């Protein structure tokens, strides 16, 4: 099974999806936000990538859902094929970018799937646009600050200097070290290091902003996936349940930070079951 999955990952390029969809661009503050839309309808499942990633990180999810519901994959501002102006890349900007895509695609309501940094992004979208949010799916991302400001400043300082690529590469290596495929690890690293330094640093600063982590409740259904790691505190599930009363929680062993790529079949099956249980997808 592991060998078969490794082969599948090796044969699936980072930019590949099962069917072609035309690139589209929504407009936000005069800049273009790139997205691809699969299927039709006023409701959709929307995939949001993490820090310095792009829509291709969902390439093993889009084919599994495009025949069941409308699917949209987005390159957040500063990432992928979206424009990369010299601006602040914060959670509010990313949330507004998602809204600009939904309006351009004529989608009224969405299930938002956010990986890593995408978790506070989709939560911010829910804060701003609760009427447009059907459910949230949080993939190995946090809803509270894990370190104080001094620790975060020390963590991000190497990313600000002239050796950004080396510092970012070490950070990515830490995220991907347990991936089963060496080739996939290298593809992931190359994709993440392609994001410009000014975008990466600004987005990391946004992740360290305490304002993103208020205690306000999430009243829509929530599905949360985590890779078992010392990074997550012992009370992680309890904390998430304190914010999201309607929570389905999973902690998986033997996966990296990119667990949707490590175990795509299990991830897709779990997500589909959640969508069906909460009547978010047609049976």
mmCIF file of C-alpha atoms in Angstrom:
data_model
loop_
_atom_site.group_PDB
_atom_site.id
_atom_site.type_symbol
_atom_site.label_atom_id
_atom_site.label_comp_id
_atom_site.label_asym_id
_atom_site.label_seq_id
_atom_site.Cartn_x
_atom_site.Cartn_y
_atom_site.Cartn_z
ATOM 1 C CA UNK A 1 0.000 0.000 0.000
ATOM 2 C CA UNK A 2 2.751 2.455 0.937
ATOM 3 C CA UNK A 3 4.695 1.655 -2.234
ATOM 4 C CA UNK A 4 1.584 2.129 -4.373
ATOM 5 C CA UNK A 5 0.850 5.501 -2.766
ATOM 6 C CA UNK A 6 4.443 6.610 -3.179
ATOM 7 C CA UNK A 7 4.299 5.721 -6.866
ATOM 8 C CA UNK A 8 1.046 7.633 -7.298
ATOM 9 C CA UNK A 9 2.569 10.735 -5.708
ATOM 10 C CA UNK A 10 5.677 10.500 -7.844
ATOM 11 C CA UNK A 11 3.586 10.286 -11.015
ATOM 12 C CA UNK A 12 1.309 13.189 -10.057
ATOM 13 C CA UNK A 13 2.976 16.556 -10.765
ATOM 14 C CA UNK A 14 2.471 19.350 -8.241
ATOM 15 C CA UNK A 15 0.385 21.313 -10.744
ATOM 16 C CA UNK A 16 -1.760 18.395 -11.949
ATOM 17 C CA UNK A 17 -5.489 17.860 -11.396
ATOM 18 C CA UNK A 18 -7.691 15.142 -12.857
ATOM 19 C CA UNK A 19 -9.412 17.450 -15.336
ATOM 20 C CA UNK A 20 -8.519 20.757 -16.831
ATOM 21 C CA UNK A 21 -10.211 23.896 -15.564
ATOM 22 C CA UNK A 22 -9.560 27.316 -16.986
ATOM 23 C CA UNK A 23 -7.630 29.723 -14.801
ATOM 24 C CA UNK A 24 -9.774 32.594 -13.638
ATOM 25 C CA UNK A 25 -8.857 35.797 -11.829
ATOM 26 C CA UNK A 26 -10.947 37.724 -9.336
ATOM 27 C CA UNK A 27 -10.056 41.320 -8.525
ATOM 28 C CA UNK A 28 -9.138 42.580 -5.052
ATOM 29 C CA UNK A 29 -7.843 46.102 -4.425
ATOM 30 C CA UNK A 30 -6.632 46.279 -8.008
ATOM 31 C CA UNK A 31 -4.720 42.968 -7.843
ATOM 32 C CA UNK A 32 -5.607 39.608 -9.364
ATOM 33 C CA UNK A 33 -6.498 36.555 -7.277
ATOM 34 C CA UNK A 34 -6.054 33.319 -9.206
ATOM 35 C CA UNK A 35 -8.485 30.426 -8.856
ATOM 36 C CA UNK A 36 -9.860 27.396 -10.662
ATOM 37 C CA UNK A 37 -13.472 26.266 -10.518
ATOM 38 C CA UNK A 38 -14.768 22.748 -11.149
ATOM 39 C CA UNK A 39 -18.468 22.067 -11.649
ATOM 40 C CA UNK A 40 -21.452 24.332 -11.222
ATOM 41 C CA UNK A 41 -23.716 25.595 -8.468
ATOM 42 C CA UNK A 42 -24.117 28.367 -5.917
ATOM 43 C CA UNK A 43 -22.523 26.276 -3.153
ATOM 44 C CA UNK A 44 -18.974 24.936 -3.226
ATOM 45 C CA UNK A 45 -16.143 23.289 -1.328
ATOM 46 C CA UNK A 46 -13.221 25.746 -1.369
ATOM 47 C CA UNK A 47 -9.627 24.635 -0.759
ATOM 48 C CA UNK A 48 -7.241 27.136 0.875
ATOM 49 C CA UNK A 49 -3.512 26.362 1.037
ATOM 50 C CA UNK A 50 -0.999 27.174 3.739
ATOM 51 C CA UNK A 51 1.992 29.460 4.190
ATOM 52 C CA UNK A 52 4.016 29.886 0.944
ATOM 53 C CA UNK A 53 2.056 27.076 -0.740
ATOM 54 C CA UNK A 54 -0.429 27.221 -3.624
ATOM 55 C CA UNK A 55 -3.528 25.464 -4.943
ATOM 56 C CA UNK A 56 -1.511 22.509 -6.282
ATOM 57 C CA UNK A 57 -1.144 21.189 -2.734
ATOM 58 C CA UNK A 58 -4.778 20.057 -3.053
ATOM 59 C CA UNK A 59 -4.240 18.145 -6.286
ATOM 60 C CA UNK A 60 -5.150 14.824 -4.636
ATOM 61 C CA UNK A 61 -8.412 16.254 -3.251
ATOM 62 C CA UNK A 62 -9.941 18.112 -6.206
ATOM 63 C CA UNK A 63 -10.416 14.971 -8.362
ATOM 64 C CA UNK A 64 -12.128 13.185 -5.467
ATOM 65 C CA UNK A 65 -14.786 15.876 -5.042
ATOM 66 C CA UNK A 66 -15.313 17.592 -8.385
ATOM 67 C CA UNK A 67 -17.876 14.959 -9.469
ATOM 68 C CA UNK A 68 -19.814 15.347 -6.196
ATOM 69 C CA UNK A 69 -19.976 19.106 -5.666
ATOM 70 C CA UNK A 70 -18.667 22.330 -7.059
ATOM 71 C CA UNK A 71 -15.004 22.707 -6.100
ATOM 72 C CA UNK A 72 -12.857 25.844 -6.088
ATOM 73 C CA UNK A 73 -9.107 25.971 -5.479
ATOM 74 C CA UNK A 74 -7.507 29.347 -4.762
ATOM 75 C CA UNK A 75 -4.025 30.829 -4.886
ATOM 76 C CA UNK A 76 -4.098 33.304 -2.006
ATOM 77 C CA UNK A 77 -2.701 36.783 -2.744
ATOM 78 C CA UNK A 78 1.076 36.643 -3.086
ATOM 79 C CA UNK A 79 1.046 32.905 -3.845
ATOM 80 C CA UNK A 80 0.924 30.762 -6.957
ATOM 81 C CA UNK A 81 -0.345 32.690 -9.988
ATOM 82 C CA UNK A 82 -1.965 35.467 -7.956
ATOM 83 C CA UNK A 83 -0.422 38.929 -8.026
ATOM 84 C CA UNK A 84 2.307 39.682 -5.471
ATOM 85 C CA UNK A 85 2.338 43.414 -4.716
ATOM 86 C CA UNK A 86 4.331 44.931 -1.844
ATOM 87 C CA UNK A 87 1.500 44.990 0.712
ATOM 88 C CA UNK A 88 0.653 43.474 4.100
ATOM 89 C CA UNK A 89 -0.362 39.845 3.688
ATOM 90 C CA UNK A 90 -2.631 39.415 6.678
ATOM 91 C CA UNK A 91 -5.625 37.227 7.498
ATOM 92 C CA UNK A 92 -8.105 39.957 6.673
ATOM 93 C CA UNK A 93 -6.626 40.360 3.185
ATOM 94 C CA UNK A 94 -6.762 36.607 2.607
ATOM 95 C CA UNK A 95 -10.373 36.412 3.826
ATOM 96 C CA UNK A 96 -11.382 39.244 1.502
ATOM 97 C CA UNK A 97 -9.580 37.474 -1.348
ATOM 98 C CA UNK A 98 -11.691 34.371 -0.789
ATOM 99 C CA UNK A 99 -14.814 36.528 -0.837
ATOM 100 C CA UNK A 100 -13.719 38.185 -4.090
ATOM 101 C CA UNK A 101 -13.320 34.728 -5.644
ATOM 102 C CA UNK A 102 -16.741 33.569 -4.436
ATOM 103 C CA UNK A 103 -18.374 36.691 -5.837
ATOM 104 C CA UNK A 104 -16.557 36.297 -9.154
ATOM 105 C CA UNK A 105 -17.556 32.614 -9.313
ATOM 106 C CA UNK A 106 -21.148 33.429 -8.256
ATOM 107 C CA UNK A 107 -20.973 31.188 -5.189
ATOM 108 C CA UNK A 108 -23.281 32.161 -2.331
ATOM 109 C CA UNK A 109 -22.076 29.778 0.396
ATOM 110 C CA UNK A 110 -19.077 27.513 0.851
ATOM 111 C CA UNK A 111 -17.419 24.846 2.945
ATOM 112 C CA UNK A 112 -13.918 26.206 3.505
ATOM 113 C CA UNK A 113 -10.997 23.775 3.834
ATOM 114 C CA UNK A 114 -7.870 25.458 5.214
ATOM 115 C CA UNK A 115 -4.449 23.850 5.648
ATOM 116 C CA UNK A 116 -1.904 25.239 8.145
ATOM 117 C CA UNK A 117 -2.022 29.041 7.754
ATOM 118 C CA UNK A 118 -5.267 28.390 5.916
ATOM 119 C CA UNK A 119 -6.858 27.581 9.289
ATOM 120 C CA UNK A 120 -6.749 31.154 10.687
ATOM 121 C CA UNK A 121 -7.537 32.363 7.163
ATOM 122 C CA UNK A 122 -10.823 30.454 6.929
ATOM 123 C CA UNK A 123 -11.665 31.348 10.510
ATOM 124 C CA UNK A 124 -11.247 35.022 9.629
ATOM 125 C CA UNK A 125 -13.492 34.477 6.610
ATOM 126 C CA UNK A 126 -16.124 33.022 8.946
ATOM 127 C CA UNK A 127 -15.842 36.072 11.213
ATOM 128 C CA UNK A 128 -16.349 38.469 8.313
ATOM 129 C CA UNK A 129 -18.842 36.441 6.283
ATOM 130 C CA UNK A 130 -20.719 34.019 8.563
ATOM 131 C CA UNK A 131 -23.707 33.963 6.234
ATOM 132 C CA UNK A 132 -21.484 32.629 3.443
ATOM 133 C CA UNK A 133 -19.868 29.895 5.574
ATOM 134 C CA UNK A 134 -21.488 26.447 5.649
ATOM 135 C CA UNK A 135 -18.699 24.657 7.526
ATOM 136 C CA UNK A 136 -14.964 24.822 8.246
ATOM 137 C CA UNK A 137 -12.374 22.076 7.732
ATOM 138 C CA UNK A 138 -9.140 22.795 9.612
ATOM 139 C CA UNK A 139 -6.049 20.836 8.570
ATOM 140 C CA UNK A 140 -3.084 20.885 10.975
ATOM 141 C CA UNK A 141 -3.543 24.551 11.747
ATOM 142 C CA UNK A 142 -3.970 26.450 15.002
ATOM 143 C CA UNK A 143 -6.692 28.599 16.528
ATOM 144 C CA UNK A 144 -4.475 30.062 19.257
ATOM 145 C CA UNK A 145 -0.967 31.462 19.602
ATOM 146 C CA UNK A 146 1.459 28.651 20.386
ATOM 147 C CA UNK A 147 4.401 30.931 21.288
ATOM 148 C CA UNK A 148 4.808 34.398 22.779
ATOM 149 C CA UNK A 149 5.873 37.372 20.660
ATOM 150 C CA UNK A 150 9.542 37.154 21.652
ATOM 151 C CA UNK A 151 9.745 33.540 20.533
ATOM 152 C CA UNK A 152 7.940 34.321 17.274
ATOM 153 C CA UNK A 153 10.294 37.243 16.581
ATOM 154 C CA UNK A 154 13.304 34.962 17.092
ATOM 155 C CA UNK A 155 11.678 32.352 14.878
ATOM 156 C CA UNK A 156 11.034 34.748 11.984
ATOM 157 C CA UNK A 157 14.257 36.786 12.217
ATOM 158 C CA UNK A 158 16.260 34.453 9.887
ATOM 159 C CA UNK A 159 13.538 34.823 7.238
ATOM 160 C CA UNK A 160 14.120 38.583 7.049
ATOM 161 C CA UNK A 161 17.771 38.508 6.070
ATOM 162 C CA UNK A 162 19.711 37.954 2.841
ATOM 163 C CA UNK A 163 19.845 34.200 3.475
ATOM 164 C CA UNK A 164 16.078 33.858 3.274
ATOM 165 C CA UNK A 165 16.129 30.836 0.967
ATOM 166 C CA UNK A 166 18.376 28.854 3.308
ATOM 167 C CA UNK A 167 16.325 29.762 6.388
ATOM 168 C CA UNK A 168 13.034 28.977 4.642
ATOM 169 C CA UNK A 169 14.427 25.682 3.344
ATOM 170 C CA UNK A 170 15.266 24.587 6.894
ATOM 171 C CA UNK A 171 11.741 25.476 7.988
ATOM 172 C CA UNK A 172 10.192 23.504 5.132
ATOM 173 C CA UNK A 173 12.450 20.529 5.867
ATOM 174 C CA UNK A 174 11.029 20.443 9.375
ATOM 175 C CA UNK A 175 7.490 20.334 7.979
ATOM 176 C CA UNK A 176 8.147 17.597 5.423
ATOM 177 C CA UNK A 177 10.697 15.377 7.171
ATOM 178 C CA UNK A 178 8.268 12.471 7.680
ATOM 179 C CA UNK A 179 6.853 12.430 4.139
ATOM 180 C CA UNK A 180 7.141 8.986 2.546
ATOM 181 C CA UNK A 181 8.405 10.233 -0.808
ATOM 182 C CA UNK A 182 11.748 12.006 -1.145
ATOM 183 C CA UNK A 183 10.707 13.285 -4.567
ATOM 184 C CA UNK A 184 7.492 14.740 -3.147
ATOM 185 C CA UNK A 185 9.441 16.459 -0.349
ATOM 186 C CA UNK A 186 11.639 18.139 -2.940
ATOM 187 C CA UNK A 187 8.633 19.207 -5.022
ATOM 188 C CA UNK A 188 6.937 20.671 -1.957
ATOM 189 C CA UNK A 189 10.111 22.536 -0.986
ATOM 190 C CA UNK A 190 10.559 23.962 -4.487
ATOM 191 C CA UNK A 191 6.954 25.148 -4.594
ATOM 192 C CA UNK A 192 7.163 26.817 -1.185
ATOM 193 C CA UNK A 193 10.512 28.498 -1.842
ATOM 194 C CA UNK A 194 9.074 29.999 -5.042
ATOM 195 C CA UNK A 195 6.961 32.376 -2.942
ATOM 196 C CA UNK A 196 8.695 35.784 -2.696
ATOM 197 C CA UNK A 197 10.401 36.727 0.557
ATOM 198 C CA UNK A 198 8.246 39.822 1.123
ATOM 199 C CA UNK A 199 5.105 37.672 0.962
ATOM 200 C CA UNK A 200 6.488 34.917 3.198
ATOM 201 C CA UNK A 201 7.699 37.303 5.903
ATOM 202 C CA UNK A 202 4.522 39.374 5.924
ATOM 203 C CA UNK A 203 2.312 36.283 6.117
ATOM 204 C CA UNK A 204 4.440 34.881 8.948
ATOM 205 C CA UNK A 205 4.078 38.169 10.817
ATOM 206 C CA UNK A 206 0.304 37.870 10.385
ATOM 207 C CA UNK A 207 0.398 34.393 11.879
ATOM 208 C CA UNK A 208 2.036 35.905 14.979
ATOM 209 C CA UNK A 209 -0.689 38.534 15.405
ATOM 210 C CA UNK A 210 -2.700 37.783 18.546
ATOM 211 C CA UNK A 211 -5.693 39.589 17.036
ATOM 212 C CA UNK A 212 -6.315 36.553 14.832
ATOM 213 C CA UNK A 213 -6.924 34.259 17.787
ATOM 214 C CA UNK A 214 -9.937 35.608 19.657
ATOM 215 C CA UNK A 215 -12.166 33.304 21.734
ATOM 216 C CA UNK A 216 -15.297 33.898 19.642
ATOM 217 C CA UNK A 217 -17.293 30.738 18.963
ATOM 218 C CA UNK A 218 -17.550 28.917 15.630
ATOM 219 C CA UNK A 219 -21.187 27.917 15.313
ATOM 220 C CA UNK A 220 -21.002 26.046 11.988
ATOM 221 C CA UNK A 221 -19.885 22.383 11.771
ATOM 222 C CA UNK A 222 -16.104 21.968 12.035
ATOM 223 C CA UNK A 223 -13.881 19.075 10.971
ATOM 224 C CA UNK A 224 -10.316 19.196 12.316
ATOM 225 C CA UNK A 225 -7.360 17.041 11.248
ATOM 226 C CA UNK A 226 -3.992 17.009 12.992
ATOM 227 C CA UNK A 227 -0.699 15.214 12.538
ATOM 228 C CA UNK A 228 0.315 13.770 15.910
ATOM 229 C CA UNK A 229 3.254 15.834 17.039
ATOM 230 C CA UNK A 230 4.781 17.316 20.233
ATOM 231 C CA UNK A 231 3.899 20.690 18.712
ATOM 232 C CA UNK A 232 0.228 20.253 19.626
ATOM 233 C CA UNK A 233 -0.460 20.563 23.383
ATOM 234 C CA UNK A 234 -2.237 17.863 25.343
ATOM 235 C CA UNK A 235 -5.389 19.962 25.651
ATOM 236 C CA UNK A 236 -5.628 20.673 21.919
ATOM 237 C CA UNK A 237 -8.907 18.809 21.399
ATOM 238 C CA UNK A 238 -10.447 20.335 24.523
ATOM 239 C CA UNK A 239 -9.453 23.814 23.358
ATOM 240 C CA UNK A 240 -10.914 23.305 19.885
ATOM 241 C CA UNK A 241 -14.159 22.003 21.392
ATOM 242 C CA UNK A 242 -14.383 25.113 23.570
ATOM 243 C CA UNK A 243 -14.513 27.200 20.389
ATOM 244 C CA UNK A 244 -16.422 24.860 18.066
ATOM 245 C CA UNK A 245 -19.315 23.033 19.767
ATOM 246 C CA UNK A 246 -20.084 21.040 16.603
ATOM 247 C CA UNK A 247 -16.601 19.562 16.153
ATOM 248 C CA UNK A 248 -15.315 16.337 14.623
ATOM 249 C CA UNK A 249 -11.672 15.880 15.675
ATOM 250 C CA UNK A 250 -8.964 13.586 14.276
ATOM 251 C CA UNK A 251 -5.331 13.173 15.352
ATOM 252 C CA UNK A 252 -3.394 10.950 12.914
ATOM 253 C CA UNK A 253 -0.092 9.193 13.486
ATOM 254 C CA UNK A 254 2.551 8.544 10.847
ATOM 255 C CA UNK A 255 1.840 11.648 8.767
ATOM 256 C CA UNK A 256 3.613 14.931 8.147
ATOM 257 C CA UNK A 257 2.237 18.455 8.304
ATOM 258 C CA UNK A 258 0.929 17.772 4.789
ATOM 259 C CA UNK A 259 -1.294 14.918 5.896
ATOM 260 C CA UNK A 260 -3.754 15.367 3.007
ATOM 261 C CA UNK A 261 -0.867 14.451 0.693
ATOM 262 C CA UNK A 262 0.462 11.643 2.895
ATOM 263 C CA UNK A 263 -2.899 9.873 3.237
ATOM 264 C CA UNK A 264 -5.102 11.254 0.455
ATOM 265 C CA UNK A 265 -7.518 8.325 0.368
ATOM 266 C CA UNK A 266 -8.181 8.437 4.114
ATOM 267 C CA UNK A 267 -8.365 12.229 4.081
ATOM 268 C CA UNK A 268 -10.846 12.315 1.212
ATOM 269 C CA UNK A 269 -13.018 9.585 2.742
ATOM 270 C CA UNK A 270 -13.130 11.371 6.106
ATOM 271 C CA UNK A 271 -13.948 14.708 4.502
ATOM 272 C CA UNK A 272 -16.669 13.158 2.337
ATOM 273 C CA UNK A 273 -18.260 11.437 5.344
ATOM 274 C CA UNK A 274 -18.270 14.742 7.251
ATOM 275 C CA UNK A 275 -19.901 16.556 4.338
ATOM 276 C CA UNK A 276 -22.578 13.885 4.011
ATOM 277 C CA UNK A 277 -23.256 13.673 7.757
ATOM 278 C CA UNK A 278 -23.882 17.407 7.910
ATOM 279 C CA UNK A 279 -25.935 17.504 4.679
ATOM 280 C CA UNK A 280 -23.309 19.644 2.986
ATOM 281 C CA UNK A 281 -23.152 17.534 -0.137
ATOM 282 C CA UNK A 282 -25.707 15.611 -2.145
ATOM 283 C CA UNK A 283 -25.732 11.872 -1.467
#
